[in-house]
Coordinates of C-alpha atoms in Angstrom, one line a residue:
Chain A
M1 CA 60.7 0.8 35.1
T2 CA 58.8 3.9 33.9
A3 CA 57.7 4.4 30.8
A4 CA 61.0 5.9 29.5
A5 CA 63.4 4.2 31.1
G6 CA 64.6 2.5 28.6
F7 CA 65.9 5.4 26.4
L8 CA 69.4 5.0 28.2
G9 CA 69.2 1.7 29.9
G10 CA 70.9 -0.7 27.1
A11 CA 69.0 1.5 25.6
K12 CA 71.7 1.7 22.2
S13 CA 71.8 -1.8 21.4
R14 CA 68.0 -1.3 20.2
L15 CA 68.8 2.4 18.8
L16 CA 68.2 1.6 15.2
P17 CA 70.6 3.0 12.6
A18 CA 70.2 6.5 12.4
S19 CA 69.6 6.6 9.0
I20 CA 66.5 4.5 9.1
P21 CA 64.2 6.5 11.8
F22 CA 65.8 10.0 9.4
R23 CA 65.2 9.0 6.5
F24 CA 61.4 8.7 7.8
F25 CA 61.1 12.2 9.2
A26 CA 63.3 13.8 5.9
A27 CA 60.9 12.5 3.2
A28 CA 58.0 13.8 6.2
A29 CA 59.7 17.3 6.3
L30 CA 59.6 17.3 2.4
F31 CA 55.8 15.7 2.2
H32 CA 55.4 18.8 4.1
V33 CA 56.3 21.8 1.9
A34 CA 54.8 19.8 -1.2
M35 CA 51.6 19.7 1.0
W36 CA 51.4 23.4 1.5
V37 CA 52.4 23.9 -2.5
V38 CA 49.3 22.1 -3.2
L39 CA 47.4 23.9 -0.9
I40 CA 48.8 26.6 -2.7
F41 CA 47.4 26.2 -6.0
A42 CA 44.5 24.2 -4.5
A43 CA 42.9 27.4 -2.0
E44 CA 39.5 27.6 -4.3
Q45 CA 38.3 24.0 -3.7
V46 CA 40.5 23.5 0.1
I47 CA 38.4 26.2 1.5
G48 CA 35.0 24.7 1.0
F49 CA 36.4 20.8 1.0
R50 CA 34.4 18.3 1.6
G51 CA 36.2 15.2 -0.1
G52 CA 35.6 14.4 -3.4
M53 CA 39.0 13.8 -6.6
V54 CA 39.9 17.1 -6.8
P55 CA 43.3 18.8 -5.7
A56 CA 42.4 19.9 -2.8
L57 CA 42.5 15.5 -1.8
A58 CA 46.3 15.6 -3.1
A59 CA 46.7 17.7 -0.3
V60 CA 45.0 16.1 3.2
H61 CA 46.9 13.5 1.9
L62 CA 49.8 14.8 1.6
L63 CA 49.4 16.2 4.8
V64 CA 47.6 12.7 6.7
L65 CA 49.8 10.0 5.3
G66 CA 52.7 12.6 4.1
V67 CA 53.7 14.5 7.2
L68 CA 51.7 12.6 9.6
T69 CA 51.5 8.7 8.8
T70 CA 55.1 9.1 7.8
T71 CA 56.6 10.6 10.9
A72 CA 54.3 8.1 12.6
I73 CA 55.9 5.6 11.3
G74 CA 59.9 6.8 11.8
A75 CA 59.1 7.5 15.5
A76 CA 57.1 4.2 16.4
V77 CA 59.7 2.4 14.7
Q78 CA 62.7 4.0 17.0
L79 CA 60.9 4.6 20.2
L80 CA 59.0 2.1 20.7
P81 CA 61.3 -0.8 20.6
V82 CA 63.7 1.4 23.2
A83 CA 60.8 2.2 25.3
T84 CA 59.5 -1.8 25.2
R85 CA 62.9 -2.9 25.4
H86 CA 62.2 -5.1 22.9
A87 CA 64.8 -4.7 19.5
L88 CA 63.5 -5.0 15.8
A89 CA 63.8 -8.6 15.0
A90 CA 65.6 -7.1 11.4
H91 CA 65.9 -4.0 9.7
W92 CA 65.8 -4.8 6.4
P93 CA 61.5 -5.0 6.7
I94 CA 61.5 -0.8 7.6
K95 CA 63.0 0.2 4.9
L96 CA 60.9 -1.9 2.6
V97 CA 57.9 0.2 4.7
F98 CA 59.8 3.1 3.3
W99 CA 60.1 2.0 0.2
M100 CA 57.2 1.1 -0.9
F101 CA 55.2 3.6 1.2
V102 CA 57.0 6.6 0.6
P103 CA 56.8 6.2 -3.3
G104 CA 53.3 5.0 -3.0
I105 CA 52.2 8.5 -1.9
V106 CA 53.9 10.4 -3.9
L107 CA 52.0 8.5 -7.0
L108 CA 49.1 8.8 -4.5
T109 CA 48.7 12.3 -4.1
A110 CA 50.5 13.5 -8.0
S111 CA 47.6 11.7 -9.1
M112 CA 44.4 12.8 -7.1
Y113 CA 46.2 16.0 -7.9
L114 CA 46.1 15.6 -11.6
G115 CA 42.9 12.8 -11.1
R116 CA 43.8 10.3 -13.0
I117 CA 41.8 7.8 -11.4
E118 CA 43.3 4.5 -12.5
L119 CA 46.5 5.7 -10.7
V120 CA 45.0 6.4 -7.3
I121 CA 44.0 3.2 -7.5
A122 CA 47.5 2.1 -8.2
G123 CA 49.6 4.3 -5.6
A124 CA 46.9 3.4 -3.0
V125 CA 47.3 -0.4 -3.5
A126 CA 51.6 0.7 -2.8
S127 CA 51.1 2.8 0.1
T128 CA 48.6 0.1 1.9
A129 CA 51.3 -2.4 1.6
G130 CA 53.3 -0.7 3.3
L131 CA 50.8 0.6 5.9
L132 CA 50.5 -3.3 6.3
L133 CA 54.0 -4.1 7.1
F134 CA 53.9 -1.2 9.2
A135 CA 50.9 -2.7 11.1
G136 CA 52.9 -5.8 11.3
L137 CA 55.7 -4.4 12.6
L138 CA 53.8 -2.3 15.3
G139 CA 51.6 -5.1 16.1
D140 CA 54.9 -8.3 16.6
N141 CA 55.9 -4.6 18.9
L142 CA 53.7 -4.0 21.3
R143 CA 52.6 -7.7 21.9
R144 CA 56.2 -6.5 23.9
A145 CA 54.8 -4.2 25.4
G146 CA 53.4 -5.4 28.6
G147 CA 55.0 -2.6 30.5
L148 CA 53.4 -0.2 29.0
P149 CA 49.9 -0.8 29.2
I150 CA 48.2 2.3 28.4
V151 CA 50.7 2.8 25.6
A152 CA 49.9 -0.3 24.4
A153 CA 46.2 -0.3 24.6
Y154 CA 46.5 2.8 22.2
G155 CA 48.7 1.1 20.2
W156 CA 46.5 -1.4 19.8
A157 CA 43.3 0.6 18.7
A158 CA 45.5 2.6 16.5
L159 CA 46.4 0.1 15.1
A160 CA 42.8 -1.5 14.6
A161 CA 41.8 2.1 13.7
L162 CA 44.5 2.2 10.3
L163 CA 43.5 -1.5 9.2
A164 CA 39.8 -0.1 8.9
V165 CA 40.9 2.8 7.5
I166 CA 43.1 0.8 5.4
L167 CA 40.3 -0.9 3.9
L168 CA 38.2 2.2 3.8
G169 CA 40.6 4.1 1.5
L170 CA 40.9 1.2 -0.9
A171 CA 37.3 1.1 -1.1
L172 CA 36.9 4.5 -2.3
S173 CA 40.0 4.4 -4.5
V174 CA 37.8 1.7 -6.1
D175 CA 35.0 3.5 -6.2
F176 CA 35.9 7.2 -7.8
A177 CA 36.9 4.4 -10.5
T178 CA 33.5 1.8 -10.1
G179 CA 31.1 4.0 -8.0
F180 CA 30.4 0.8 -6.2
L181 CA 29.7 2.3 -2.9
R182 CA 25.9 3.3 -1.9
D183 CA 26.9 6.7 -0.1
H184 CA 30.7 7.5 -1.1
A185 CA 30.2 10.6 1.1
A186 CA 29.4 8.6 4.3
V187 CA 32.5 6.6 3.7
V188 CA 34.6 9.0 3.2
R189 CA 33.2 10.6 6.6
A190 CA 34.0 7.7 8.9
H191 CA 37.1 7.1 6.8
A192 CA 38.1 10.8 8.1
I193 CA 37.2 10.4 11.5
L194 CA 38.8 6.4 11.3
G195 CA 42.5 8.4 10.3
G196 CA 42.6 11.4 12.2
Y197 CA 41.1 10.3 15.8
G198 CA 41.6 6.9 15.3
F199 CA 44.8 5.9 13.9
M200 CA 46.3 9.3 14.3
G201 CA 44.7 10.7 17.1
M202 CA 45.5 7.8 19.2
L203 CA 49.0 7.3 18.2
A204 CA 49.6 10.8 19.9
L205 CA 47.6 9.9 23.4
G206 CA 49.6 7.5 23.6
F207 CA 53.0 8.8 22.8
S208 CA 51.8 11.7 25.2
H209 CA 51.3 9.2 28.2
V210 CA 55.7 8.8 27.8
L211 CA 56.8 11.9 26.0
I212 CA 54.9 14.8 28.2
P213 CA 56.0 13.4 31.4
M214 CA 60.1 12.9 29.9
F215 CA 59.8 16.5 28.7
A216 CA 58.4 18.2 31.9
L217 CA 60.3 15.2 34.0
S218 CA 57.3 14.6 36.0
S219 CA 55.7 10.9 36.8
A220 CA 53.4 8.9 34.6
P221 CA 50.1 9.8 34.1
E222 CA 48.0 7.3 36.8
K223 CA 46.8 4.3 35.8
R224 CA 43.2 4.0 36.7
P225 CA 42.4 8.0 35.0
A226 CA 44.5 6.9 32.4
T227 CA 42.7 4.3 31.2
A228 CA 39.3 6.1 31.5
G229 CA 40.9 8.1 29.0
F230 CA 41.8 5.6 27.0
L231 CA 38.6 3.6 27.1
A232 CA 36.2 6.8 26.0
A233 CA 38.7 7.6 23.2
A234 CA 38.3 4.2 22.0
A235 CA 34.7 4.1 22.9
G236 CA 34.7 7.8 20.9
V237 CA 36.3 6.9 18.1
A238 CA 34.1 3.4 17.6
L239 CA 30.9 5.5 18.1
G240 CA 31.9 8.2 15.8
S241 CA 32.9 5.5 12.7
F242 CA 29.7 3.5 13.1
G243 CA 27.8 7.2 13.0
A244 CA 29.1 7.6 10.1
V245 CA 29.3 5.3 8.2
L246 CA 24.9 4.8 8.9
G247 CA 24.2 8.7 8.8
H248 CA 23.4 8.8 11.8
P249 CA 23.5 12.2 13.5
H250 CA 22.7 11.2 17.4
L251 CA 25.5 8.7 17.1
L252 CA 28.2 11.1 15.9
T253 CA 26.8 13.8 18.8
A254 CA 27.3 11.2 21.0
A255 CA 30.3 9.9 19.6
T256 CA 31.3 13.8 20.0
L257 CA 30.5 14.0 23.7
V258 CA 32.2 10.9 24.8
G259 CA 35.3 12.4 22.6
L260 CA 35.3 14.9 24.7
V261 CA 35.0 13.4 27.8
A262 CA 38.2 11.7 26.6
V263 CA 40.2 14.4 25.7
G264 CA 39.0 16.2 29.3
I265 CA 40.7 13.4 31.2
H266 CA 43.7 13.2 29.0
L267 CA 44.1 17.2 28.7
W268 CA 43.7 16.7 32.8
L269 CA 46.3 14.5 33.0
M270 CA 49.1 16.1 30.7
L271 CA 48.5 19.7 32.6
R272 CA 48.5 17.6 35.6
A273 CA 51.9 16.4 34.7
L274 CA 53.6 19.6 33.4
R275 CA 52.4 21.4 36.8
T276 CA 54.3 18.3 38.9
G277 CA 56.8 18.2 36.8
M278 CA 60.3 20.2 37.1
R279 CA 61.0 21.7 34.4
K280 CA 58.6 24.6 34.2
R281 CA 60.2 26.7 31.5
L282 CA 59.3 24.2 28.4
G283 CA 60.4 26.1 25.2
L284 CA 58.9 27.1 22.0
S285 CA 57.9 23.3 21.2
F286 CA 54.5 23.4 24.5
I287 CA 53.6 26.9 22.9
L288 CA 52.4 24.4 19.4
V289 CA 51.9 21.6 22.0
R290 CA 49.6 24.2 23.9
A291 CA 47.9 25.2 20.8
A292 CA 47.5 21.3 19.5
W293 CA 45.7 21.2 23.0
V294 CA 43.5 24.0 22.1
S295 CA 43.0 22.2 18.7
L296 CA 41.4 18.6 19.9
P297 CA 38.7 20.0 21.8
L298 CA 37.7 22.8 19.7
S299 CA 38.2 20.1 16.0
L300 CA 35.6 18.1 18.1
L301 CA 32.9 21.0 18.8
I302 CA 33.2 22.0 15.3
G303 CA 32.2 18.6 13.8
L304 CA 29.5 17.9 15.9
A305 CA 28.3 21.0 14.5
A306 CA 29.1 20.6 10.7
S307 CA 27.6 17.0 11.5
H308 CA 24.5 19.0 12.3
D309 CA 24.9 21.6 9.2
R310 CA 25.6 24.0 11.7
A311 CA 29.0 25.3 11.0
G312 CA 28.6 26.9 8.3
P313 CA 28.5 26.1 4.6
N314 CA 32.4 25.2 5.0
G315 CA 32.7 23.8 8.1
P316 CA 33.8 20.4 7.0
A317 CA 36.7 22.5 6.0
L318 CA 37.2 23.8 9.0
F319 CA 36.8 21.2 10.9
G320 CA 39.4 18.8 8.4
L321 CA 42.1 22.2 9.5
L322 CA 41.6 21.9 13.5
L323 CA 41.5 18.5 13.7
L324 CA 44.4 17.5 11.0
G325 CA 46.1 21.0 11.3
G326 CA 45.1 22.6 14.7
W327 CA 45.4 18.9 16.5
L328 CA 47.5 16.6 15.0
L329 CA 50.1 18.2 12.6
T330 CA 50.7 21.1 14.9
F331 CA 51.8 18.5 18.1
L332 CA 53.8 16.7 15.3
L333 CA 55.7 19.3 14.8
G334 CA 56.3 20.7 19.0
V335 CA 57.3 17.2 20.1
L336 CA 59.3 16.3 16.4
Q337 CA 61.3 19.5 17.0
R338 CA 62.3 18.0 20.9
I339 CA 62.8 13.9 19.2
L340 CA 65.4 14.8 16.8
P341 CA 68.2 16.7 18.6
F342 CA 67.0 13.5 21.1
L343 CA 67.2 11.1 18.9
A344 CA 70.7 12.4 17.5
S345 CA 72.3 12.7 20.2
M346 CA 71.4 9.0 21.4
H347 CA 74.1 8.2 18.7
A348 CA 76.2 10.7 19.7
T349 CA 79.4 8.2 21.3
A350 CA 82.1 9.9 22.9
P351 CA 85.6 9.4 22.3
E352 CA 88.4 9.4 25.3
R353 CA 88.6 13.1 26.1
R354 CA 85.7 14.4 24.5
A355 CA 82.5 15.7 25.8
P356 CA 78.9 14.3 24.4
P357 CA 77.3 17.3 21.8
R358 CA 75.0 19.4 23.8
L359 CA 71.4 19.3 22.1
S360 CA 71.8 22.5 21.2
E361 CA 74.5 21.4 19.1
L362 CA 72.7 19.1 16.8
G363 CA 70.1 21.1 15.5
A364 CA 69.6 25.1 14.7
T365 CA 67.1 27.1 17.0
A366 CA 66.5 30.3 14.3
P367 CA 64.8 27.9 11.6
L368 CA 62.1 27.4 14.2
N369 CA 61.4 30.2 15.5
V370 CA 60.7 31.0 12.3
H371 CA 58.3 28.0 11.7
A372 CA 57.3 28.7 15.3
I373 CA 55.5 31.7 13.6
C374 CA 55.2 30.7 10.1
H375 CA 52.6 27.7 10.9
G376 CA 50.4 29.7 13.4
T377 CA 49.9 32.6 11.5
A378 CA 48.9 30.4 8.5
L379 CA 46.5 28.4 10.2
A380 CA 44.7 31.6 12.0
G381 CA 45.1 32.5 8.3
L382 CA 43.7 29.5 6.8
A383 CA 40.8 29.5 9.4
G384 CA 39.9 32.9 8.6
A385 CA 39.9 32.5 4.7
I386 CA 37.4 29.3 5.2
L387 CA 35.5 30.9 7.6
F388 CA 34.8 34.3 5.1
D389 CA 35.4 32.2 1.8
A390 CA 38.2 34.2 0.8
S391 CA 40.2 31.9 -1.6
A392 CA 43.0 34.5 -1.4
A393 CA 43.1 35.0 2.0
A394 CA 43.9 31.4 1.9
R395 CA 46.4 31.5 -1.1
V396 CA 48.4 33.9 1.5
A397 CA 48.1 31.8 4.5
G398 CA 48.7 28.5 2.3
T399 CA 52.7 31.0 1.7
I400 CA 53.5 31.4 5.1
G401 CA 53.0 27.7 6.0
L402 CA 55.2 26.9 2.9
L403 CA 57.3 29.4 4.5
G404 CA 57.2 27.7 7.9
A405 CA 57.4 24.3 6.6
M406 CA 60.7 25.2 4.7
A407 CA 62.3 26.6 8.0
F408 CA 61.1 23.3 9.4
A409 CA 62.5 20.8 6.9
L410 CA 65.6 23.5 6.9
F411 CA 65.7 22.8 11.1
T412 CA 65.5 18.7 9.7
A413 CA 68.0 18.7 6.8
D414 CA 70.5 20.5 10.1
V415 CA 69.7 17.8 12.5
I416 CA 70.8 15.1 9.4
R417 CA 73.9 17.5 8.5
R418 CA 75.1 17.7 12.0
L419 CA 74.5 13.9 12.9
P420 CA 78.3 13.1 12.5
L421 CA 79.2 15.3 14.8
A422 CA 77.0 13.8 17.7
S423 CA 79.7 10.8 17.2
H424 CA 82.1 13.0 16.7
A425 CA 81.7 14.8 19.9
S426 CA 84.1 18.4 20.6
P427 CA 86.8 18.3 23.1
L428 CA 86.0 18.8 26.6
P429 CA 85.5 22.1 28.1
S430 CA 87.9 23.6 30.0
G431 CA 85.3 25.5 32.3
G432 CA 87.8 28.7 31.5
Chain B
M1 CA 58.2 8.9 44.0
F2 CA 60.1 6.3 45.1
A3 CA 60.5 3.1 47.1
N4 CA 64.4 2.9 46.9
R5 CA 65.5 5.9 49.6
I6 CA 68.6 6.2 47.4
S7 CA 66.2 6.8 44.3
Q8 CA 64.2 9.0 45.8
K9 CA 67.3 11.1 47.7
L10 CA 68.8 11.8 44.1
H11 CA 65.4 12.7 42.9
E12 CA 65.5 15.6 45.6
E13 CA 68.7 16.3 44.3
H14 CA 67.3 16.6 40.7
S15 CA 64.3 18.2 41.8
A16 CA 66.7 21.5 43.6
T17 CA 69.1 21.3 40.4
V18 CA 66.9 21.9 38.1
A19 CA 65.0 24.9 39.7
I20 CA 68.7 26.5 40.2
M21 CA 69.0 25.3 36.4
E22 CA 65.8 27.2 35.2
R23 CA 67.0 30.1 37.5
L24 CA 69.9 29.9 36.3
E25 CA 69.3 30.6 32.7
A26 CA 66.1 33.2 33.4
L27 CA 69.1 35.1 35.2
I28 CA 71.4 35.2 32.0
A29 CA 68.7 35.9 29.7
S30 CA 67.7 38.9 32.1
Y31 CA 70.7 40.7 31.6
R32 CA 71.5 39.6 27.8
R33 CA 73.6 42.5 26.5
G34 CA 75.5 43.3 30.4
P35 CA 76.3 42.4 33.4
P36 CA 73.7 43.4 36.5
A37 CA 74.5 47.0 36.6
G38 CA 74.2 46.8 40.8
N39 CA 74.0 44.1 43.4
R40 CA 71.0 43.6 44.3
D41 CA 69.8 41.4 47.2
A42 CA 67.7 38.7 45.5
E43 CA 70.3 38.4 42.8
V44 CA 73.3 38.1 45.4
L45 CA 71.5 35.5 47.4
L46 CA 70.7 34.0 44.2
L47 CA 73.9 33.5 43.3
R48 CA 75.2 32.1 46.1
E49 CA 72.4 29.7 45.9
I50 CA 73.3 28.9 42.7
A51 CA 77.4 28.8 43.5
D52 CA 76.2 26.3 46.6
G53 CA 74.2 24.1 44.5
V54 CA 76.2 24.1 41.6
E55 CA 79.1 22.8 44.1
S56 CA 77.0 20.0 45.0
E57 CA 76.0 18.8 42.6
V58 CA 79.2 18.2 40.9
K59 CA 81.1 17.6 43.6
R60 CA 78.9 15.1 45.9
H61 CA 76.1 13.7 43.6
F62 CA 78.2 13.0 40.8
D63 CA 81.1 11.2 43.1
F64 CA 78.4 9.6 45.2
E65 CA 77.0 8.3 41.3
E66 CA 80.3 7.2 40.2
Q67 CA 82.1 5.7 43.2
H68 CA 78.7 3.8 44.3
L69 CA 76.2 3.6 42.1
F70 CA 77.9 3.1 38.3
T71 CA 80.6 0.8 40.4
F72 CA 77.4 -1.5 41.7
L73 CA 75.1 -1.5 38.0
D74 CA 79.1 -2.5 36.7
T75 CA 79.1 -5.7 39.2
I76 CA 75.0 -6.3 38.0
G77 CA 76.1 -5.7 33.8
D78 CA 74.7 -2.7 33.3
A79 CA 78.1 -0.6 32.3
A80 CA 77.1 0.6 29.4
I81 CA 74.8 3.1 31.7
G82 CA 77.4 4.7 33.7
A83 CA 80.1 5.5 31.4
H84 CA 77.8 7.3 29.4
L85 CA 76.5 9.5 32.7
T86 CA 79.9 9.3 33.3
A87 CA 81.5 11.2 29.9
E88 CA 78.7 13.5 31.0
H89 CA 79.9 14.4 34.5
T90 CA 83.3 14.4 32.9
A91 CA 82.5 17.4 30.7
M92 CA 80.2 19.2 33.0
R93 CA 82.9 19.0 36.0
P94 CA 84.8 21.8 35.2
L95 CA 81.5 23.6 34.3
G96 CA 80.6 23.2 37.2
E97 CA 83.7 24.2 39.1
R98 CA 84.4 27.5 36.9
L99 CA 80.6 28.3 37.3
A100 CA 80.8 28.4 41.2
A101 CA 83.9 30.1 41.2
L102 CA 82.2 33.1 39.1
A103 CA 78.9 33.0 41.0
R104 CA 80.4 33.2 44.8
T105 CA 83.4 36.6 43.1
G106 CA 80.1 38.0 41.3
S107 CA 78.4 37.7 44.5
S108 CA 80.9 39.9 46.5
A109 CA 82.9 42.7 43.7
G110 CA 79.6 42.5 41.0
F111 CA 80.8 41.5 37.6
D112 CA 82.5 43.3 34.8
E113 CA 82.0 43.0 31.3
A114 CA 84.7 39.9 30.5
S115 CA 83.7 38.0 33.9
W116 CA 79.5 38.2 33.0
S117 CA 80.6 37.1 29.5
E118 CA 82.4 34.1 30.7
F119 CA 79.3 33.1 33.2
Q120 CA 76.9 33.7 31.0
R121 CA 78.8 31.3 28.6
V122 CA 80.2 28.7 31.2
G123 CA 76.1 28.8 32.7
M124 CA 74.6 27.9 29.7
D125 CA 76.7 25.4 28.2
L126 CA 76.3 24.4 31.9
A127 CA 72.6 24.3 32.0
E128 CA 72.3 22.5 28.9
R129 CA 73.8 20.2 30.0
M130 CA 73.0 19.6 33.0
L131 CA 69.2 19.6 32.3
T132 CA 69.2 17.0 29.6
H133 CA 71.9 15.2 32.3
V134 CA 69.2 14.8 34.9
Q135 CA 66.2 14.0 32.2
K136 CA 68.2 11.4 31.4
E137 CA 68.7 10.0 34.7
E138 CA 65.1 10.8 36.1
M139 CA 64.0 8.3 33.1
A140 CA 66.4 5.5 33.7
L141 CA 68.9 5.6 36.1
L142 CA 66.6 5.8 39.2
P143 CA 64.3 3.2 38.0
L144 CA 66.4 1.0 37.1
L145 CA 68.7 1.4 40.7
E146 CA 64.6 0.6 42.0
D147 CA 64.1 -2.5 39.7
A148 CA 67.8 -4.0 40.1
M149 CA 68.7 -3.4 44.3
D150 CA 68.0 -5.2 47.1
A151 CA 66.8 -4.0 50.4
P152 CA 70.5 -4.8 52.2
M153 CA 72.4 -2.9 49.3
E154 CA 70.2 -0.7 49.4
A155 CA 70.9 0.2 52.7
R156 CA 74.3 -0.3 52.7
L157 CA 74.8 2.7 49.7
Y158 CA 72.6 4.7 52.2
D159 CA 74.6 4.6 54.9
A160 CA 77.2 6.0 52.5
Y161 CA 75.1 8.4 50.8
A162 CA 74.0 9.7 54.5
A163 CA 78.1 9.9 55.2
N164 CA 78.6 12.2 52.5
A165 CA 75.5 14.7 52.5

């Protein structure tokens, strides 16, 4: 059984009610819009951001928790049970995750923006509670994912990174009030590596082993190189995290080199899947995916340069942009625009003498074109603004990014609006 | 790629179908505003390949799956996948038959505005449905057959496949 085989083989019985995953996707789309709004208002700090309780911190957490993690939760709770062929025991814990995590992010990021330290801790506690419950659900499903060893390995590594990132995040939020940490900046760096490359990065790499072959119609990546890629990725994250906490530049260099090996293996496997896949015309979504693949090794190289103070005064901000915006956000949006209509189609029931809806009937494509242009322009503009320390340019780039995020939110809303169409399919075509 | 000979044969047919559908999409995209001006050899050949390929897919391939494979899956208690894929076949059959007829006429007599417009509409509809359908069969049906079918059943169904080839 291939990794994606479960999508149809009894998959409908393992599909959650559409309202459950789509509430996470809808929330992520709104956080995406909010992130660009905050970025516009905090443009001066964003271009030179190195951490600290400033409004730019709210933009970073709206992106990482609001967009990336919220989407990852929605996707993981839906895709994993289908792919592993093991349904979740109950739906209420996922709803509870949503109602703890999403309001927690709102409180956390609003208080970060306003600089209200006591509320930051409350928001961190609420979102942490949601994340811990999600970690339990993820762990329970991974335990039964024996048929997907590589995906499961990435999943376990992501879970371990999630627990570490939660711990460090809580410590950082308390440290804002008490100052108990000896080196706040070092913990911030470890928190960023564990969150970006550890939790979200490992999930993205792991799910790629299912999703990219599924889209390209190719075989699953070979086990040996995939295992080597996983081991290198996990070692890179571990080395990087320890190197950051200990403030050890040689460890960070070693982590980057090991990380580059992992990225090299991963990209080789993914490009091989595309080259050998039946589908050659993969459309707009894969322009975003390919751009993300370029950003991933670039982020490591800029990170390495920044750790040795060779990336200019705004090097850390450029590193953050490439890691979070260029790699993770771009990859996620590329994949999400294919998953949303596909997931909607899985909820389709075809009554007698009715044709199942086409994917293009389940989501408008025009907003995606607008989004792709705006997203690429905004990230390129932000990179330029960071390099030249130009806050006005960052504001313009942010406005373009905001338009793109609104277009993507429109697309998400359109898929949700058309969900009933999926269960009231159109009459059979006559062909004439 | 597949040890099961039926899965492997269907996989090879899917590969050919995806290639034809992608060429169909490219042809339609090349002439968005109106029909091809003259009957160039390459386009005539492509239209004939589309007609033959689509006809083979919606008749022989679909019929074999419905008459032999889905009934087999039904007997082992996995009827849902067959029902889902049969519903998609039912939606695609009239489109495929119409597209094959239009492509055959177009290859010999060319297209006017009305027939090209219909070719575009039916072709895009079929291509989108077919590509998604192949994706589902590749990811779900073929591995399921590989897992569920024993050697005697594989031999019997392979003979049935060969008899229709």
